[in-house]
GROMACS .gro file of C-alpha atoms in nm:
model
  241
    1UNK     CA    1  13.636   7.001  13.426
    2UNK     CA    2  14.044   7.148  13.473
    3UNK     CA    3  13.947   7.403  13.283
    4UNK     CA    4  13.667   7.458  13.485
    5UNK     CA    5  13.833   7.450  13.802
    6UNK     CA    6  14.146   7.659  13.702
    7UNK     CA    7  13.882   7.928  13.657
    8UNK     CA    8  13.698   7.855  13.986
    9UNK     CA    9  14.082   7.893  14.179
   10UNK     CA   10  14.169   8.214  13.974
   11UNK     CA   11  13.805   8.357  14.075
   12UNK     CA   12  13.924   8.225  14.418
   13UNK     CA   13  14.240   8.429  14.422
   14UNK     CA   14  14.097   8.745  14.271
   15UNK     CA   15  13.822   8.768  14.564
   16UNK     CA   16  13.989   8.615  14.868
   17UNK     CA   17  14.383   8.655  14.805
   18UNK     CA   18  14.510   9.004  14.938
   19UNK     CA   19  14.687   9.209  14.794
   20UNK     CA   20  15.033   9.191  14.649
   21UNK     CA   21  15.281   9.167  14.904
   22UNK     CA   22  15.002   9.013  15.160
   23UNK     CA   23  14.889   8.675  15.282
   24UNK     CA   24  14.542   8.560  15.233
   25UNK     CA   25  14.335   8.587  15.550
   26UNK     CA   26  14.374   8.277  15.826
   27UNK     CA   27  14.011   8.213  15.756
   28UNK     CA   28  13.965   7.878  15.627
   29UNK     CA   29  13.747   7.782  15.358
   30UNK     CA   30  13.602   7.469  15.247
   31UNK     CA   31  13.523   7.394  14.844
   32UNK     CA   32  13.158   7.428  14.863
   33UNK     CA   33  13.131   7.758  15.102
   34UNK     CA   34  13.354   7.877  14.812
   35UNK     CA   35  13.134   7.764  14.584
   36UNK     CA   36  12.830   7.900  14.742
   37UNK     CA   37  13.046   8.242  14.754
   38UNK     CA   38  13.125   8.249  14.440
   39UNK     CA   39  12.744   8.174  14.310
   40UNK     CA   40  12.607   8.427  14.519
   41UNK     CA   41  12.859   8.687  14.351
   42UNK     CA   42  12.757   8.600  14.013
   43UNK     CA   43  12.388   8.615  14.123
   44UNK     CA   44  12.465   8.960  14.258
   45UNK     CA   45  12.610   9.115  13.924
   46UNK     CA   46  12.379   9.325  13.696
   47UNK     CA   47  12.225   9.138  13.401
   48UNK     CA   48  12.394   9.254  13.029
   49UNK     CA   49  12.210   9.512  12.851
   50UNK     CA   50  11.875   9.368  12.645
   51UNK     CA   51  11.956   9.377  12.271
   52UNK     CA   52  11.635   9.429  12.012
   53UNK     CA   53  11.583   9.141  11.783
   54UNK     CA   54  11.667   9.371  11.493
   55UNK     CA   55  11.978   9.454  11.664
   56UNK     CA   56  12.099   9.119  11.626
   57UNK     CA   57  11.982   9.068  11.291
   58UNK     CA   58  12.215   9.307  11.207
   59UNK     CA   59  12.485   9.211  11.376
   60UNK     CA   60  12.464   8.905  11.269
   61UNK     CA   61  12.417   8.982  10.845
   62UNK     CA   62  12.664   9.293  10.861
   63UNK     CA   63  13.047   9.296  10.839
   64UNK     CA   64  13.157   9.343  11.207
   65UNK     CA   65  13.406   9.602  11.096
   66UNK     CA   66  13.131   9.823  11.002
   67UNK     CA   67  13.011   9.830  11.307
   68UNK     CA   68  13.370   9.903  11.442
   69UNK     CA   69  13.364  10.204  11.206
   70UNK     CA   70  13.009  10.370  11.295
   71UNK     CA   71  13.097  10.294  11.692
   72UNK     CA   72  13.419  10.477  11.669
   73UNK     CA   73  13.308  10.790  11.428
   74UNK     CA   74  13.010  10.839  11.671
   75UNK     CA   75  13.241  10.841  11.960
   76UNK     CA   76  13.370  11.191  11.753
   77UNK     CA   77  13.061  11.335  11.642
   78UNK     CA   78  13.192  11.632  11.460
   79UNK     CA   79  13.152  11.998  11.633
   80UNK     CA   80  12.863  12.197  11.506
   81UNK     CA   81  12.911  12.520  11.307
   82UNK     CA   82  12.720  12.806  11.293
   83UNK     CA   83  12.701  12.884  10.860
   84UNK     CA   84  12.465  13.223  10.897
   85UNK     CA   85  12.136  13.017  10.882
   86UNK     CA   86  11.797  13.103  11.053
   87UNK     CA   87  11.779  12.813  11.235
   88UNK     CA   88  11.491  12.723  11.067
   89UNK     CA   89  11.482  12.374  10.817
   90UNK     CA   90  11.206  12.280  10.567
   91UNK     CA   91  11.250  11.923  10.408
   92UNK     CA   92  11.038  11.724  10.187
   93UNK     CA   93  11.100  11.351  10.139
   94UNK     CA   94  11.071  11.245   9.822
   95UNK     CA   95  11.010  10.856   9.869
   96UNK     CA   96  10.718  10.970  10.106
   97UNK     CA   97  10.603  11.306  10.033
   98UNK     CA   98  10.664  11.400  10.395
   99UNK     CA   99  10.755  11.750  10.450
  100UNK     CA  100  10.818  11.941  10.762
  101UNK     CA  101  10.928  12.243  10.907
  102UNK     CA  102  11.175  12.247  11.167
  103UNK     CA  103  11.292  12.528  11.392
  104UNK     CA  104  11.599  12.339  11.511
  105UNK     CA  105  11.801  12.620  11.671
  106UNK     CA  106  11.690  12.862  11.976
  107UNK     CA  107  11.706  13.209  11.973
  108UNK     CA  108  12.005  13.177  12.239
  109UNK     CA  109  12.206  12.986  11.965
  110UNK     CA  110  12.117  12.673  12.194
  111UNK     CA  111  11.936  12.333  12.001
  112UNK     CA  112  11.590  12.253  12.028
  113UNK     CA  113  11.578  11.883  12.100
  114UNK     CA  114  11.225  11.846  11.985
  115UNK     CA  115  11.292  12.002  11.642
  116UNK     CA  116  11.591  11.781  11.555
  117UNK     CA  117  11.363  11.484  11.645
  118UNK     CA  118  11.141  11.589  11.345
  119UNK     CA  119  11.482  11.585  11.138
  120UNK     CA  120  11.576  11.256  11.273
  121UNK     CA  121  11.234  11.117  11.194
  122UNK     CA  122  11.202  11.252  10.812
  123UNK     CA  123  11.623  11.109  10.800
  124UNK     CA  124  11.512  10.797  10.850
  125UNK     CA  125  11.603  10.453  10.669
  126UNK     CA  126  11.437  10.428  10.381
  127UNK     CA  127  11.443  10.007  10.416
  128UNK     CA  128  11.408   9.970  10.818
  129UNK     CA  129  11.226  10.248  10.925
  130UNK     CA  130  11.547  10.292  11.209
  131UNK     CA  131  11.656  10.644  11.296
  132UNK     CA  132  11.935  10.787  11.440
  133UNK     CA  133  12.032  11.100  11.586
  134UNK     CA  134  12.114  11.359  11.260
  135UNK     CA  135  12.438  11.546  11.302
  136UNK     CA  136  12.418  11.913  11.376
  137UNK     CA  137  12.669  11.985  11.189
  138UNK     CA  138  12.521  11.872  10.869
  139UNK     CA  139  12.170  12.076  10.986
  140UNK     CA  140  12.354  12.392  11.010
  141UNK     CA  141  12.486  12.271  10.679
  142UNK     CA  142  12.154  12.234  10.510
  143UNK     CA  143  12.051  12.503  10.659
  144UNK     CA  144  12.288  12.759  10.488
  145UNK     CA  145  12.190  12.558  10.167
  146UNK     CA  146  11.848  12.665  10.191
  147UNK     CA  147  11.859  13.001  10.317
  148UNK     CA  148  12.168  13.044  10.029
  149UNK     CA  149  11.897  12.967   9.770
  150UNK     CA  150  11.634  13.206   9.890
  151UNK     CA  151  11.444  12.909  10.119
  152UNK     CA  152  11.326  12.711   9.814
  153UNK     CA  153  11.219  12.364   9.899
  154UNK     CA  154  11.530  12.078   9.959
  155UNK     CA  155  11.427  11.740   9.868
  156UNK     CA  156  11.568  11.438  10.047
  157UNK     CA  157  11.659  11.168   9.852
  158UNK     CA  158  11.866  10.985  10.118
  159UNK     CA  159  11.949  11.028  10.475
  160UNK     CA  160  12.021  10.779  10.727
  161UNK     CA  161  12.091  10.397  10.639
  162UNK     CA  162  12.148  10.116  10.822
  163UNK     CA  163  12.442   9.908  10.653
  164UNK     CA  164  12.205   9.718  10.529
  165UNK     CA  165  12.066   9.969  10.320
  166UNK     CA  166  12.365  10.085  10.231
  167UNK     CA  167  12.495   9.753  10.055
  168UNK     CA  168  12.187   9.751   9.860
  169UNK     CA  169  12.273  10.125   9.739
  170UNK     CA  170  12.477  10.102   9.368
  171UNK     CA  171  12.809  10.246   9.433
  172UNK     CA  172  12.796  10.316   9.807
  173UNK     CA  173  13.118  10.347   9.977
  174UNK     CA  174  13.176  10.098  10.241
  175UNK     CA  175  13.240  10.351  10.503
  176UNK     CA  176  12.959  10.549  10.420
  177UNK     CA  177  12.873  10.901  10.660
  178UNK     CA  178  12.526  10.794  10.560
  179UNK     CA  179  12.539  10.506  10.812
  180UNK     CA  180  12.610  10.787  11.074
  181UNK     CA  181  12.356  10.994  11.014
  182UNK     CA  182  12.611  11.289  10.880
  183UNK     CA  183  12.510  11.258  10.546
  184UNK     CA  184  12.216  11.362  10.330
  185UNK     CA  185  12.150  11.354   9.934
  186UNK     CA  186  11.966  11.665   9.823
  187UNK     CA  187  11.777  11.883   9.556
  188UNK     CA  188  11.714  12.201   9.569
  189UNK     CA  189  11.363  12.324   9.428
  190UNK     CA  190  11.492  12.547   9.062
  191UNK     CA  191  11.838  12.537   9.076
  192UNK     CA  192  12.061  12.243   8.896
  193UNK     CA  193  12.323  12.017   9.155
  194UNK     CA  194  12.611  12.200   9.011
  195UNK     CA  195  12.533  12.570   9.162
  196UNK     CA  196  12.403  12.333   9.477
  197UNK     CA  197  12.749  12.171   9.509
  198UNK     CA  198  12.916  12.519   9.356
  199UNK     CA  199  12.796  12.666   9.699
  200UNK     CA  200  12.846  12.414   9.919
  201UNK     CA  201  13.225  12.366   9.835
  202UNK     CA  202  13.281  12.769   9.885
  203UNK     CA  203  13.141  12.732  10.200
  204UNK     CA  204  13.414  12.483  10.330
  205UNK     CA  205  13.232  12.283  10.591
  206UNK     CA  206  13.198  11.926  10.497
  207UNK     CA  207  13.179  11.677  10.174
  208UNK     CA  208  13.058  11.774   9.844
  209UNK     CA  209  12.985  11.532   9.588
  210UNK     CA  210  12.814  11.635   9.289
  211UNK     CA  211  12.650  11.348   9.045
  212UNK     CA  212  12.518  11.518   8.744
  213UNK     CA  213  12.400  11.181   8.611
  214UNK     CA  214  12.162  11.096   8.852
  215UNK     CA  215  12.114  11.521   8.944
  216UNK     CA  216  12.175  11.526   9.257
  217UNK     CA  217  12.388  11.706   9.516
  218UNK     CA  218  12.526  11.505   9.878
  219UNK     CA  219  12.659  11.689  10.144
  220UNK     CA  220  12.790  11.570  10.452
  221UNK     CA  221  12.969  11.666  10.830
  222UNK     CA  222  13.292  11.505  10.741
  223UNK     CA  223  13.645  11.709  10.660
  224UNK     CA  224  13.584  11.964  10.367
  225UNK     CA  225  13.647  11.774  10.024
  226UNK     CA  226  13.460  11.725   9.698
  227UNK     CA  227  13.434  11.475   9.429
  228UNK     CA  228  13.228  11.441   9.092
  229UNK     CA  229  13.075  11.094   8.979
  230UNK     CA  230  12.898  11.001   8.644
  231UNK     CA  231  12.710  10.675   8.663
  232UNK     CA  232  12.559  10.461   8.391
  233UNK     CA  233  12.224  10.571   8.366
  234UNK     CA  234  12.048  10.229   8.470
  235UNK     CA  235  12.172  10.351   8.817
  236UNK     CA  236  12.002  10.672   8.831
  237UNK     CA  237  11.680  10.553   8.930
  238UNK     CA  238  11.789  10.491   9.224
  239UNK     CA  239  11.847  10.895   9.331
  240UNK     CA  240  12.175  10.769   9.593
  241UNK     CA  241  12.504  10.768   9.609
   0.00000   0.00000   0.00000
């Protein structure tokens, strides 16, 4: 109960205390008009926002830091870049077979919302389902890819995850782009990951990682750098990073 009322006094003083350098006003106040003041004013504030029960789940079975680390990246989604491509994206998902066509980019050089949904959607978690909004960046990115290699067919391997996909990937780095949405395993239709990642390091716009093992390319909106990883081949089956 002090602990109680030292709150109820300090709400008191906040409210109906003036300012520094001031006197409260001469009107007096007994404990329960106070009370039924100070009820009213929490009655009156807006309810917190409604949180999905998935939401939680996460939050609950994920490290909190993670959650630090996507909250902060996507408060600097990185700028997009315009690589030459058409503006035009065809992917084909390999764990589904979906394939679509999108044509992401207006004639203006403005984005077409609706397009990039059908990006986000085919991006998609491969365990929840969940999407998230695809950086533009790595579009453009993709997009350069295909046109680069005379529009054969990319196949996505992996695209979005939710950290909780992303623990359950063999070798996944802890502060994944994947979890962003700025990061996308690939194959290109005919040509071997090495000419893939060959490309997308002389182009100098994001990550290139090249996993010969497991043949694939990943590519991603972060700062231009590239890497090379062999993996025991009871991982490969897996077609992720």
């Amino acid at each position: 109960m002090r602990g109680y009322a030292a709150f109820a006094v300090a709400i008191f003083l906040l409210f109906y205390a003036g300012p520094k350098g001031h006197t409260a006003p001469d009107e007096a106040i007994s404990a329960s008009e106070f009370m039924e003041r100070f009820t009213s004013m929490l009655d009156s504030m807006p309810a917190p926002p409604a949180i999905s029960e998935p939401e939680v789940i996460d939050l609950e079975e994920d490290d909190p830091e993670t959650y630090i680390f996507i909250n902060n990246a996507k408060s600097r989604p990185p700028e997009p870049v315009y690589l030459g491509g058409d503006g035009r994206l065809a992917l084909n998902r390999q764990n589904s077979g979906e394939q679509i066509i999108s044509y992401y980019r207006n004639k203006d050089g403005t984005y077409n919302q609706d397009e990039i949904n059908k990006i986000n959607r085919i991006m998609r978690c491969s365990l929840t389902g969940k999407e998230t909004p695809v950086s533009i960046k790595l579009i453009e990115i993709l997009d350069a890819i295909e046109d680069r290699f005379g529009k054969r067919e990319i196949i996505l391997l992996s695209g979005y995850r939710t950290p909780k996909l992303n623990k359950w990937v063999p070798g996944a780095a802890r502060r994944s782009l994947h979890m962003l949405g700025w990061a996308a395993d690939i194959r290109v239709q005919g040509y071997s990951p090495a000419k893939v990642a060959a490309y997308a390091r002389k182009i100098h716009a994001g990550g290139v990682g090249y996993y010969p093992d497991a043949a694939f390319t990943h590519l991603d909106a972060g700062r231009p750098r590239h890497w090379l990883v062999r993996r025991p081949s009871n991982t490969q089956a897996t077609g992720t990073p």
